[in-house]
Structures are given as structure tokens and as C-alpha cells.
Short mmCIF file of C-alpha atoms in Angstrom, two decimals:
data_model
loop_
_atom_site.label_atom_id
_atom_site.label_comp_id
_atom_site.label_asym_id
_atom_site.label_seq_id
_atom_site.Cartn_x
_atom_site.Cartn_y
_atom_site.Cartn_z
CA UNK A 1 0.00 0.00 0.00
CA UNK A 2 1.18 3.54 -0.75
CA UNK A 3 2.46 5.34 2.37
CA UNK A 4 -0.03 8.22 2.11
CA UNK A 5 -2.87 7.43 -0.24
CA UNK A 6 -6.46 8.40 -0.86
CA UNK A 7 -9.14 6.00 -2.02
CA UNK A 8 -10.63 7.33 -5.25
CA UNK A 9 -13.19 4.79 -6.45
CA UNK A 10 -13.74 1.17 -7.26
CA UNK A 11 -11.88 0.09 -10.37
CA UNK A 12 -15.16 -0.81 -12.05
CA UNK A 13 -16.37 2.79 -11.59
CA UNK A 14 -13.54 3.95 -13.87
CA UNK A 15 -14.52 1.73 -16.78
CA UNK A 16 -17.04 4.16 -18.26
CA UNK A 17 -14.40 6.63 -19.49
CA UNK A 18 -10.68 6.76 -20.08
CA UNK A 19 -10.08 10.20 -18.50
CA UNK A 20 -11.38 11.75 -15.30
CA UNK A 21 -11.07 15.05 -13.48
CA UNK A 22 -9.99 14.67 -9.86
CA UNK A 23 -10.11 17.53 -7.39
CA UNK A 24 -8.57 17.06 -3.96
CA UNK A 25 -8.79 19.38 -0.97
CA UNK A 26 -6.64 19.24 2.16
CA UNK A 27 -7.70 19.93 5.72
CA UNK A 28 -5.83 23.23 5.40
CA UNK A 29 -7.99 24.23 2.42
CA UNK A 30 -5.43 23.66 -0.34
CA UNK A 31 -6.77 22.41 -3.67
CA UNK A 32 -5.09 20.15 -6.20
CA UNK A 33 -6.58 19.42 -9.63
CA UNK A 34 -5.49 16.16 -11.20
CA UNK A 35 -6.21 14.11 -14.33
CA UNK A 36 -6.60 10.34 -14.21
CA UNK A 37 -5.76 8.50 -17.43
CA UNK A 38 -6.87 4.89 -17.89
CA UNK A 39 -5.20 3.61 -21.02
CA UNK A 40 -6.68 0.13 -21.27
CA UNK A 41 -9.20 0.31 -24.17
CA UNK A 42 -11.14 -2.79 -23.26
CA UNK A 43 -11.63 -4.75 -20.05
CA UNK A 44 -13.17 -8.18 -19.86
CA UNK A 45 -15.99 -8.87 -17.46
CA UNK A 46 -13.71 -11.04 -15.33
CA UNK A 47 -11.39 -8.05 -14.78
CA UNK A 48 -14.09 -5.59 -13.77
CA UNK A 49 -13.12 -5.58 -10.10
CA UNK A 50 -16.43 -7.02 -8.96
CA UNK A 51 -14.78 -9.81 -6.99
CA UNK A 52 -11.51 -10.59 -5.23
CA UNK A 53 -9.21 -10.91 -8.18
CA UNK A 54 -5.69 -9.67 -8.63
CA UNK A 55 -3.29 -7.33 -6.97
CA UNK A 56 -1.55 -4.57 -8.86
CA UNK A 57 1.44 -6.80 -9.54
CA UNK A 58 -0.66 -9.62 -10.99
CA UNK A 59 -3.04 -7.69 -13.24
CA UNK A 60 -1.45 -5.66 -16.06
CA UNK A 61 -4.72 -3.80 -16.57
CA UNK A 62 -4.23 -2.02 -13.26
CA UNK A 63 -0.79 -0.79 -14.30
CA UNK A 64 -2.39 1.31 -17.05
CA UNK A 65 -3.84 3.88 -14.64
CA UNK A 66 -1.89 7.13 -14.30
CA UNK A 67 -2.54 10.32 -12.35
CA UNK A 68 -0.81 13.65 -12.93
CA UNK A 69 -1.39 17.32 -12.28
CA UNK A 70 -4.08 18.78 -14.52
CA UNK A 71 -2.07 21.72 -15.88
CA UNK A 72 1.17 21.87 -17.83
CA UNK A 73 4.09 23.21 -15.76
CA UNK A 74 5.21 25.25 -18.77
CA UNK A 75 2.39 27.80 -19.11
CA UNK A 76 -0.49 26.12 -17.32
CA UNK A 77 -2.34 24.56 -20.24
CA UNK A 78 -5.21 22.20 -19.43
CA UNK A 79 -3.92 18.64 -19.89
CA UNK A 80 -7.33 16.97 -19.98
CA UNK A 81 -7.09 16.73 -23.78
CA UNK A 82 -3.39 15.91 -23.98
CA UNK A 83 -2.33 13.45 -26.68
CA UNK A 84 -1.07 10.15 -25.28
CA UNK A 85 1.89 8.58 -27.01
CA UNK A 86 3.19 5.13 -26.10
CA UNK A 87 6.82 4.12 -26.55
CA UNK A 88 8.67 0.91 -25.75
CA UNK A 89 9.73 2.03 -22.28
CA UNK A 90 7.38 4.90 -21.49
CA UNK A 91 4.00 6.53 -21.96
CA UNK A 92 3.89 10.30 -22.34
CA UNK A 93 1.21 13.00 -22.27
CA UNK A 94 1.77 15.74 -24.85
CA UNK A 95 0.55 19.22 -23.94
CA UNK A 96 -1.90 20.55 -26.55
CA UNK A 97 -0.51 24.10 -26.38
CA UNK A 98 3.22 23.76 -27.10
CA UNK A 99 3.70 19.99 -27.48
CA UNK A 100 5.74 19.59 -24.30
CA UNK A 101 5.79 15.89 -23.41
CA UNK A 102 5.68 14.41 -19.89
CA UNK A 103 6.27 10.83 -18.83
CA UNK A 104 3.13 9.65 -17.07
CA UNK A 105 5.14 7.66 -14.54
CA UNK A 106 7.93 10.07 -13.67
CA UNK A 107 6.62 13.42 -14.90
CA UNK A 108 9.92 14.08 -16.67
CA UNK A 109 10.04 15.94 -19.97
CA UNK A 110 12.72 16.10 -22.62
CA UNK A 111 12.49 19.87 -22.21
CA UNK A 112 13.87 19.67 -18.67
CA UNK A 113 10.54 20.52 -17.03
CA UNK A 114 8.80 18.09 -14.75
CA UNK A 115 5.10 17.58 -14.03
CA UNK A 116 3.84 16.21 -10.75
CA UNK A 117 2.71 12.61 -11.04
CA UNK A 118 1.12 10.49 -8.34
CA UNK A 119 1.53 6.78 -7.75
CA UNK A 120 -1.56 4.62 -8.21
CA UNK A 121 -2.38 1.30 -6.61
CA UNK A 122 -5.35 -1.02 -7.05
CA UNK A 123 -6.02 -3.13 -4.00
CA UNK A 124 -8.78 -5.53 -3.06
CA UNK A 125 -10.89 -4.29 -0.16
CA UNK A 126 -11.23 -7.31 2.08
CA UNK A 127 -14.43 -5.95 3.63
CA UNK A 128 -16.41 -6.27 0.41
CA UNK A 129 -14.11 -8.05 -2.06
CA UNK A 130 -14.08 -5.09 -4.49
CA UNK A 131 -10.91 -3.85 -6.14
CA UNK A 132 -10.42 -0.15 -5.37
CA UNK A 133 -8.13 2.54 -6.72
CA UNK A 134 -5.84 4.45 -4.38
CA UNK A 135 -3.81 7.51 -5.35
CA UNK A 136 -0.78 9.03 -3.64
CA UNK A 137 -1.66 12.30 -1.92
CA UNK A 138 0.14 15.58 -2.65
CA UNK A 139 2.90 16.76 -0.34
CA UNK A 140 2.37 19.72 1.92
CA UNK A 141 -1.08 19.02 3.27
CA UNK A 142 -3.00 16.73 5.61
CA UNK A 143 -6.43 15.17 5.64
CA UNK A 144 -6.79 15.09 1.86
CA UNK A 145 -10.27 14.28 0.56
CA UNK A 146 -11.73 13.76 -2.89
CA UNK A 147 -14.21 16.52 -3.73
CA UNK A 148 -14.67 15.85 -7.46
CA UNK A 149 -14.44 12.77 -9.66
CA UNK A 150 -16.08 12.90 -13.05
CA UNK A 151 -15.33 12.12 -16.68
CA UNK A 152 -13.49 14.78 -18.66
CA UNK A 153 -16.08 14.55 -21.44
CA UNK A 154 -17.99 12.08 -23.58
CA UNK A 155 -15.10 12.25 -26.06
CA UNK A 156 -13.38 9.80 -23.73
CA UNK A 157 -16.29 7.41 -23.19
CA UNK A 158 -15.16 3.77 -23.19
CA UNK A 159 -16.32 2.15 -25.33
CA UNK A 160 -16.82 5.20 -27.57
CA UNK A 161 -20.44 6.16 -27.91
CA UNK A 162 -21.98 6.37 -31.33
CA UNK A 163 -21.69 9.84 -32.76
CA UNK A 164 -24.99 11.64 -32.31
CA UNK A 165 -25.97 15.28 -32.66
CA UNK A 166 -26.17 17.24 -29.39
CA UNK A 167 -29.52 17.47 -27.67
CA UNK A 168 -31.70 20.07 -29.36
CA UNK A 169 -32.14 23.46 -27.73
CA UNK A 170 -35.80 24.23 -28.29
CA UNK A 171 -36.50 27.94 -27.96
CA UNK A 172 -38.85 30.53 -29.31
CA UNK A 173 -36.76 32.96 -31.35
CA UNK A 174 -37.73 36.35 -32.66
CA UNK A 175 -34.78 36.27 -35.05
CA UNK A 176 -35.39 33.57 -37.68
CA UNK A 177 -32.17 34.48 -39.47
CA UNK A 178 -30.11 33.50 -36.41
CA UNK A 179 -29.70 30.01 -37.85
CA UNK A 180 -27.66 31.59 -40.62
CA UNK A 181 -25.23 33.19 -38.18
CA UNK A 182 -22.17 30.94 -37.94
CA UNK A 183 -20.86 29.64 -34.63
CA UNK A 184 -17.45 31.06 -35.51
CA UNK A 185 -17.88 34.58 -36.91
CA UNK A 186 -16.62 35.01 -40.46
CA UNK A 187 -14.04 37.71 -41.05
CA UNK A 188 -12.72 38.22 -37.53
CA UNK A 189 -12.97 34.97 -35.57
CA UNK A 190 -11.95 35.11 -31.91
CA UNK A 191 -8.38 33.96 -31.30
CA UNK A 192 -8.21 34.21 -27.50
CA UNK A 193 -10.36 32.95 -24.66
CA UNK A 194 -11.14 36.56 -23.66
CA UNK A 195 -12.47 37.29 -27.15
CA UNK A 196 -14.64 34.18 -27.11
CA UNK A 197 -15.99 35.05 -23.66
CA UNK A 198 -17.09 38.52 -24.74
CA UNK A 199 -18.54 37.21 -28.00
CA UNK A 200 -20.65 34.67 -26.08
CA UNK A 201 -21.76 37.29 -23.58
CA UNK A 202 -22.92 39.48 -26.48
CA UNK A 203 -24.82 36.60 -28.13
CA UNK A 204 -28.54 37.13 -27.40
CA UNK A 205 -29.84 33.89 -28.89
CA UNK A 206 -29.57 31.08 -26.32
CA UNK A 207 -29.12 28.34 -28.93
CA UNK A 208 -26.14 30.11 -30.46
CA UNK A 209 -24.81 30.92 -26.97
CA UNK A 210 -24.73 27.21 -26.14
CA UNK A 211 -23.12 26.30 -29.47
CA UNK A 212 -20.45 28.95 -29.09
CA UNK A 213 -19.73 27.84 -25.54
CA UNK A 214 -19.09 24.29 -26.73
CA UNK A 215 -16.83 25.55 -29.50
CA UNK A 216 -14.85 27.91 -27.27
CA UNK A 217 -14.22 25.33 -24.54
CA UNK A 218 -13.15 22.74 -27.10
CA UNK A 219 -10.71 25.16 -28.72
CA UNK A 220 -9.33 26.14 -25.32
CA UNK A 221 -8.84 22.56 -24.14
CA UNK A 222 -7.24 21.38 -27.36
CA UNK A 223 -4.78 24.25 -27.66
CA UNK A 224 -6.38 25.81 -30.74
CA UNK A 225 -6.44 29.36 -29.29
CA UNK A 226 -3.46 31.68 -29.49
CA UNK A 227 -3.67 32.48 -25.75
CA UNK A 228 -6.03 33.12 -22.85
CA UNK A 229 -5.62 36.81 -23.64
CA UNK A 230 -6.15 38.20 -20.13
CA UNK A 231 -2.69 39.80 -20.03
CA UNK A 232 -3.25 41.83 -23.17
CA UNK A 233 -3.82 45.59 -22.71
CA UNK A 234 -6.39 45.28 -25.50
CA UNK A 235 -8.46 42.54 -23.88
CA UNK A 236 -12.13 43.18 -24.77
CA UNK A 237 -14.51 44.31 -22.05
CA UNK A 238 -17.71 42.42 -21.29
CA UNK A 239 -21.13 44.09 -21.54
CA UNK A 240 -22.70 45.48 -18.38
CA UNK A 241 -25.71 43.24 -19.03
CA UNK A 242 -25.71 40.43 -21.60
CA UNK A 243 -28.33 41.20 -24.27
CA UNK A 244 -31.46 39.13 -24.68
CA UNK A 245 -33.72 38.78 -27.70
CA UNK A 246 -36.63 41.22 -27.81
CA UNK A 247 -39.32 38.78 -26.72
CA UNK A 248 -37.25 37.72 -23.70
CA UNK A 249 -36.87 41.34 -22.67
CA UNK A 250 -40.62 41.91 -23.03
CA UNK A 251 -41.31 38.83 -20.90
CA UNK A 252 -38.97 39.87 -18.08
CA UNK A 253 -40.95 40.44 -14.88
CA UNK A 254 -40.43 40.95 -11.17
CA UNK A 255 -39.55 37.49 -9.79
CA UNK A 256 -41.85 37.98 -6.81
CA UNK A 257 -44.76 37.73 -9.24
CA UNK A 258 -43.62 34.30 -10.38
CA UNK A 259 -44.09 32.45 -7.09
CA UNK A 260 -46.45 29.55 -6.53
CA UNK A 261 -46.98 28.73 -10.19
CA UNK A 262 -48.09 25.11 -10.11
CA UNK A 263 -46.94 23.53 -13.34
CA UNK A 264 -44.00 21.34 -14.35
CA UNK A 265 -43.53 23.26 -17.58
CA UNK A 266 -43.31 26.54 -15.65
CA UNK A 267 -40.77 24.99 -13.33
CA UNK A 268 -38.58 23.72 -16.17
CA UNK A 269 -38.84 27.06 -17.96
CA UNK A 270 -37.79 28.93 -14.80
CA UNK A 271 -34.86 26.59 -14.23
CA UNK A 272 -33.73 26.96 -17.85
CA UNK A 273 -33.80 30.74 -17.43
CA UNK A 274 -31.49 30.38 -14.42
CA UNK A 275 -29.11 28.26 -16.46
CA UNK A 276 -29.03 30.74 -19.34
CA UNK A 277 -27.91 33.46 -16.92
CA UNK A 278 -25.48 30.99 -15.34
CA UNK A 279 -23.76 30.48 -18.71
CA UNK A 280 -23.23 34.22 -18.88
CA UNK A 281 -21.99 34.41 -15.30
CA UNK A 282 -19.32 31.79 -15.96
CA UNK A 283 -18.04 33.70 -18.99
CA UNK A 284 -18.39 37.07 -17.25
CA UNK A 285 -16.09 36.17 -14.37
CA UNK A 286 -13.48 35.12 -16.94
CA UNK A 287 -13.77 38.26 -19.08
CA UNK A 288 -14.43 40.82 -16.34
CA UNK A 289 -11.81 39.80 -13.79
CA UNK A 290 -9.18 37.91 -15.80
CA UNK A 291 -7.42 41.11 -16.99
CA UNK A 292 -7.33 42.46 -13.42
CA UNK A 293 -5.44 39.38 -12.22
CA UNK A 294 -2.70 38.74 -14.80
CA UNK A 295 -0.94 36.28 -12.47
CA UNK A 296 -3.96 34.20 -11.55
CA UNK A 297 -3.24 30.51 -12.21
CA UNK A 298 -4.50 29.14 -15.55
CA UNK A 299 -6.56 26.62 -13.57
CA UNK A 300 -8.95 29.51 -12.83
CA UNK A 301 -9.86 29.65 -16.52
CA UNK A 302 -10.07 25.87 -16.76
CA UNK A 303 -12.51 25.77 -13.84
CA UNK A 304 -14.82 28.49 -15.13
CA UNK A 305 -14.84 27.34 -18.77
CA UNK A 306 -15.77 23.91 -17.44
CA UNK A 307 -18.54 25.61 -15.47
CA UNK A 308 -19.78 27.42 -18.60
CA UNK A 309 -19.89 24.11 -20.44
CA UNK A 310 -21.83 22.51 -17.57
CA UNK A 311 -24.38 25.35 -17.53
CA UNK A 312 -24.82 24.97 -21.29
CA UNK A 313 -25.46 21.27 -20.78
CA UNK A 314 -27.99 22.03 -18.04
CA UNK A 315 -29.80 24.57 -20.22
CA UNK A 316 -29.98 22.06 -23.06
CA UNK A 317 -31.27 19.26 -20.83
CA UNK A 318 -33.98 21.49 -19.34
CA UNK A 319 -35.19 23.02 -22.61
CA UNK A 320 -35.24 19.60 -24.23
CA UNK A 321 -37.28 18.22 -21.36
CA UNK A 322 -39.60 21.24 -21.56
CA UNK A 323 -40.23 20.59 -25.25
CA UNK A 324 -41.03 16.94 -24.48
CA UNK A 325 -43.68 17.60 -21.84
CA UNK A 326 -45.08 20.84 -23.28
CA UNK A 327 -44.35 21.21 -27.01
CA UNK A 328 -46.61 24.27 -27.31
CA UNK A 329 -44.61 26.28 -24.77
CA UNK A 330 -40.93 26.18 -25.81
CA UNK A 331 -38.35 28.18 -23.93
CA UNK A 332 -39.05 31.89 -24.34
CA UNK A 333 -42.86 31.72 -24.23
CA UNK A 334 -43.20 32.23 -20.47
CA UNK A 335 -42.24 35.08 -18.14
CA UNK A 336 -38.59 35.20 -17.08
CA UNK A 337 -36.57 37.35 -14.69
CA UNK A 338 -33.04 38.71 -14.40
CA UNK A 339 -32.54 38.87 -10.65
CA UNK A 340 -29.40 36.72 -10.82
CA UNK A 341 -27.73 39.36 -12.97
CA UNK A 342 -28.66 42.02 -10.42
CA UNK A 343 -26.27 40.27 -8.05
CA UNK A 344 -23.68 40.27 -10.82
CA UNK A 345 -24.09 44.03 -11.11
CA UNK A 346 -23.63 44.53 -7.37
CA UNK A 347 -20.41 42.46 -7.48
CA UNK A 348 -19.02 43.75 -10.79
CA UNK A 349 -16.15 45.66 -9.18
CA UNK A 350 -14.75 42.93 -6.94
CA UNK A 351 -13.73 39.35 -7.71
CA UNK A 352 -13.96 38.47 -4.04
CA UNK A 353 -17.51 39.80 -3.88
CA UNK A 354 -18.46 37.99 -7.09
CA UNK A 355 -17.18 34.64 -5.84
CA UNK A 356 -18.89 35.11 -2.48
CA UNK A 357 -22.33 36.24 -3.62
CA UNK A 358 -22.78 34.34 -6.87
CA UNK A 359 -20.97 31.09 -6.16
CA UNK A 360 -21.08 30.75 -2.38
CA UNK A 361 -24.54 32.23 -1.77
CA UNK A 362 -26.66 31.77 -4.92
CA UNK A 363 -25.17 28.48 -6.08
CA UNK A 364 -24.85 27.15 -2.55
CA UNK A 365 -28.54 27.89 -2.05
CA UNK A 366 -29.14 25.70 -5.07
CA UNK A 367 -27.53 22.82 -3.17
CA UNK A 368 -30.07 23.38 -0.39
CA UNK A 369 -33.19 23.43 -2.55
CA UNK A 370 -32.37 21.01 -5.37
CA UNK A 371 -33.12 17.86 -3.35
CA UNK A 372 -36.62 19.20 -2.63
CA UNK A 373 -37.13 20.05 -6.30
CA UNK A 374 -36.02 16.55 -7.29
CA UNK A 375 -38.44 15.03 -4.78
CA UNK A 376 -41.34 17.08 -6.17
CA UNK A 377 -40.63 15.84 -9.68
CA UNK A 378 -40.37 12.32 -8.30
CA UNK A 379 -43.75 12.58 -6.58
CA UNK A 380 -45.19 13.87 -9.84
CA UNK A 381 -44.01 10.68 -11.53
CA UNK A 382 -41.65 12.62 -13.80
CA UNK A 383 -38.69 10.23 -13.85
CA UNK A 384 -36.92 11.95 -16.75
CA UNK A 385 -36.97 15.35 -15.05
CA UNK A 386 -35.62 13.69 -11.90
CA UNK A 387 -32.67 12.36 -13.94
CA UNK A 388 -32.01 15.81 -15.39
CA UNK A 389 -32.07 17.45 -11.96
CA UNK A 390 -29.78 14.81 -10.47
CA UNK A 391 -27.19 15.57 -13.17
CA UNK A 392 -27.54 19.29 -12.49
CA UNK A 393 -27.24 18.91 -8.73
CA UNK A 394 -24.08 16.78 -8.96
CA UNK A 395 -22.47 19.39 -11.23
CA UNK A 396 -23.53 22.27 -8.99
CA UNK A 397 -21.62 20.77 -6.06
CA UNK A 398 -18.46 21.07 -8.16
CA UNK A 399 -19.37 24.68 -9.06
CA UNK A 400 -19.59 25.68 -5.42
CA UNK A 401 -16.31 23.84 -4.91
CA UNK A 402 -14.71 25.99 -7.63
CA UNK A 403 -16.14 29.12 -6.05
CA UNK A 404 -14.70 28.10 -2.67
CA UNK A 405 -11.35 27.20 -4.22
CA UNK A 406 -10.81 30.59 -5.82
CA UNK A 407 -12.33 32.52 -2.93
CA UNK A 408 -9.85 30.90 -0.54
CA UNK A 409 -7.02 31.44 -3.05
CA UNK A 410 -7.87 35.14 -3.17
CA UNK A 411 -8.06 35.34 0.61
CA UNK A 412 -4.64 33.72 0.83
CA UNK A 413 -3.25 36.39 -1.51
CA UNK A 414 -4.83 39.08 0.67
CA UNK A 415 -3.83 37.30 3.90
CA UNK A 416 -7.33 37.28 5.36
CA UNK A 417 -9.42 34.52 6.92
CA UNK A 418 -11.78 33.05 4.27
CA UNK A 419 -14.77 32.52 6.56
CA UNK A 420 -14.57 36.01 8.01
CA UNK A 421 -14.02 37.55 4.57
CA UNK A 422 -17.08 35.70 3.26
CA UNK A 423 -19.23 36.98 6.08
CA UNK A 424 -18.06 40.53 5.38
CA UNK A 425 -18.94 40.19 1.69
CA UNK A 426 -22.40 38.87 2.49
CA UNK A 427 -23.10 41.66 4.94
CA UNK A 428 -22.16 44.21 2.25
CA UNK A 429 -23.66 42.54 -0.81
CA UNK A 430 -26.76 40.69 0.38
CA UNK A 431 -30.02 41.65 1.99
CA UNK A 432 -31.67 39.55 4.67
CA UNK A 433 -30.84 36.24 6.29
CA UNK A 434 -29.13 33.37 4.53
CA UNK A 435 -32.13 31.09 4.68
CA UNK A 436 -32.06 27.46 5.74
CA UNK A 437 -32.55 24.65 5.95
CA UNK A 438 -29.03 24.04 4.70
CA UNK A 439 -27.75 21.00 2.85
CA UNK A 440 -24.85 20.67 5.28
CA UNK A 441 -23.45 17.51 3.67
CA UNK A 442 -23.09 18.91 0.15
CA UNK A 443 -22.03 22.34 1.40
CA UNK A 444 -19.20 20.76 3.37
CA UNK A 445 -18.24 18.61 0.39
CA UNK A 446 -17.86 21.86 -1.55
CA UNK A 447 -15.77 23.41 1.24
CA UNK A 448 -18.45 25.53 2.93
CA UNK A 449 -18.26 24.68 6.61
CA UNK A 450 -20.83 26.02 9.06
CA UNK A 451 -18.60 28.89 10.20
CA UNK A 452 -19.09 30.45 6.76
CA UNK A 453 -22.85 30.79 6.78
CA UNK A 454 -24.61 30.02 10.05
CA UNK A 455 -26.26 33.00 11.75
CA UNK A 456 -25.37 35.30 8.86
CA UNK A 457 -27.48 38.21 7.67
CA UNK A 458 -26.87 40.60 4.81
CA UNK A 459 -27.08 44.31 5.55
CA UNK A 460 -27.06 45.82 2.09
CA UNK A 461 -29.22 48.95 2.18
CA UNK A 462 -31.34 50.82 -0.32
CA UNK A 463 -29.62 54.20 0.09
CA UNK A 464 -26.21 55.15 -1.24
CA UNK A 465 -23.68 57.45 0.44
CA UNK A 466 -25.13 60.52 -1.24
CA UNK A 467 -28.49 59.82 0.32
CA UNK A 468 -30.01 58.94 -3.03
CA UNK A 469 -32.11 55.89 -3.66
CA UNK A 470 -29.89 53.09 -4.83
CA UNK A 471 -30.82 50.37 -7.30
CA UNK A 472 -33.69 48.36 -5.90
CA UNK A 473 -32.12 44.96 -5.28
CA UNK A 474 -35.13 43.35 -3.58
CA UNK A 475 -34.94 40.40 -5.99
CA UNK A 476 -31.74 39.46 -4.20
CA UNK A 477 -33.84 38.55 -1.20
CA UNK A 478 -35.81 36.18 -3.38
CA UNK A 479 -32.68 34.75 -4.96
CA UNK A 480 -32.94 32.94 -8.24
CA UNK A 481 -31.61 29.78 -6.70
CA UNK A 482 -34.37 29.73 -4.11
CA UNK A 483 -37.21 29.96 -6.61
CA UNK A 484 -37.79 26.20 -6.69
CA UNK A 485 -38.64 26.31 -2.99
CA UNK A 486 -41.62 28.46 -3.80
CA UNK A 487 -42.88 26.30 -6.66
CA UNK A 488 -45.16 23.32 -6.32
CA UNK A 489 -45.78 20.61 -8.87
CA UNK A 490 -49.21 19.11 -9.11
CA UNK A 491 -48.96 15.34 -9.27
CA UNK A 492 -51.92 15.16 -11.55
CA UNK A 493 -49.96 16.99 -14.28
CA UNK A 494 -47.86 13.87 -14.71
CA UNK A 495 -50.86 11.62 -15.21
#
């Protein structure tokens, strides 16, 4: 057994894909992002790890699992889409940005650089007879725990899934010609991540927004962009408010008027609206704050582009489900609101405030209310919507984790206590109590311990320093993430 190791999963749980994201967090609050590569293309049923079988030394399949840091030590490129090249005596990962190669066992590169690699062992658990994967823990921390394990993408499904078009995004559009607008603009295509972020933020049509998000993240991960672009003095600036198509703007209402609407279609439409704004929020934090932090680790951009891709997936799942249960009311036909962006406006001058209010208040509130929303769909007999919400909830835990990671990183740079800094941000940028009941288990998994949020009340007022009426931010009190708490689903609608 490895001297200091962390149990990751059963071996059989890693057979669905050949690459996984791993995020570890220490007791001290340090994060490490890793990539697990499983190089065996096929595994027989007898090797699935479902019974006491072989030790690492006896089963060559288990020797084909490698774990290394998720970013290239050269310039911080995301290694999740690195090319894998096998030689007689070694296996190397080749960085997609500048083709630096790193031995998956030793981390050594012919360039003289070295990536951190972590020893892996597969060992039979005598308590249940299942073969489980253990990974060496990073140095410099104690009490390491796994806070994220999920496939990099369906590109690495094993066996490969049949190529199928993405789920349709069914929306009502007031711009029929939008289908003729290319995903990559002709004439002056974006060449940096900053340019893509601002382009997506300025894309009013949600279908095109999703398509451009997929394209931008793929280009970023595969090294097809010239740079992140946040260090350029000419980095484009994001819009104050992302535009929406005319009919969405006309349908925007006060969220307090949307409570207690008893219909599954209304619920799905409201959730899809949240996800559309969430796509923009993920890109906005990249474009708005990246240039202000030229030395922020590249992992920041990897985390938030991954979040943008997740939100696009969520939007697509919800609008597709909406079109299935209510074909006459596609996305865009019902009232929507923009209260989530009001919080973005309040936090537009401070990265610390943005991380606190959007990711550790709004998104954390989602962790509290999602289980109840899932149960309501379940009681309505809507199994497919339950599946969609379970996917969304699992992803949202990782989003709060990312918010906590970068909030604590920022606090470390500023040499302040994260919990106390969070409470200060909430008092300044939130109105009213942080409402329970809290999903303590998932909050703690994401890094939010009770000392962050218990007994906390926002004190943001309505009057500015000049004594003038400030922007009415009452919708913050009825946060977007808490809307599902107010909605009921009539069981008879599923019959």
C-alpha cells in the first residue's frame, strides 16, 4: 500500500471513461486538480473488479492507470485533452498548447521541465471483495479528501459512444435568421479565450450561446487558441448586461410575481432561465476579472470554462425536457426574470464579492433546494426530469467547490481569513438572512463549513452614500436559486 494514499473509487467505476477530473482538498484548504488516465481500451468482465481478483502486480490492466497534475508546468495549459503517445519504455502525455511531453510515470520531460505525477495502486478491499483505486496524496497538506471525480467529457467514453448530434435546444426565437449566423464569426474569428468570452456574452440567442460555448471550450482545451488573452492591454470588455432577444426582454418580470406557479412546464422554464444566466456568469467572471489578475493561475480559466460548459449542458437538458412535456410552450414563451444578474451588477467591481455572492450564496442555495425540487418531480411521476435534476445537482456541487477554491485562493493572496471575509462580503452585498434549511453535507463537500454561513445576515441597504435611492435589489432577497422552494408541482400533471 502507498504510504499516504487516498481512495478514489472502485476500479469498475472507472470503466465508463478513459479520463477523469480529480479535485482534492486538504484539511488546510489547499486544492489540487489532477487528471486520471486509464489507457486500457477494453476490459473483460472477469477483470471488472467485482470480486476478489488480482493485486496490482498480478493484473497488467491495473498498471495502465496514471494520475498527474491537470495543468502543464510550462504555461499552465489544461492537460485533460493531452495526446497520449506510447513508446517501448514509457507513456507520455503531450501538452496541446506547445507539445511539451511528460512521462506519465515520472513526470519528466525532454524539455527539462517536470510535471507532478502520483503513484496509483489497485487493491482488493477485504471488507467487500471489491478492487479499489488508491492515489498518492500531494505533499504539503494533511487530511486530503476527494471533492470531485467525473469524466473529462464524452469524447473519452469507453467504449466510444456512437456519434450523435447534441440534444436540441428548443427555444422561441424572434430572429429567424439566427440560424444563418455561424458559430465562428466570419471575417474576424476570436483567437483568445477573452475574445470568445465577450462574443458569447454578447450573443442574445440562447441556442447560439450554447453552441459557441461548446466551440470555445473545445478550442481552449485542445490548444487551438493563441492564448487566454487576459494579459493583453487590448483585452475586450464584457457588456454590463448580456443582451437578450426582444421577446425575452418583453417577458422579463419581477420574480416575486412568479411564485407559486403550479406547473411542471413553468418549473422547467424557470430553471432553464437560471441556467441561461449561469452560462453568462461563468463567462463574465473570466472576461471581467481575468485582466485584473494577470498572475492568476490558468486553472482559474479551466474551472470556469468547465462551469460554462456545464451550464450549457444544463440549459440544453432542461429546454429539451420542456419541449417533451409541453411542445406548445418552448423556452421563451413564459415570463422570465433577471434577478441573478442584479447580483452580478452589485459584485461587478470585486472578484472576491463575485465569488462570495454568486458562487457561495446563490449556487450554494441551489444545493439546499435542489433535493426538494427533485423530490417534487419524483412525486409527480416525472422520472426523466428527476434524472435531469440529479445531473444538475451533482455538477452544482463542483461549481460551489470551484467558487470556494478561488475565494480561498484570493483570501490567501490578501492574507485574510476566508470565513470572516465571506461573512463581510455577504453583509455588504446581500439583503436579509441566509435562509435554511441548509444542505450541510453537500455544502461541506464543496468546502463551505458552518462557520461560513450560520447566523449570517446581509445588511445591504437601499440608500447610497449621497443619500439617493440606490438600485432596488429586492430580488436578491428572493434569490434565483431559491425559486424552486416556492414552486409546487401538481402530481396530476404527470398523469
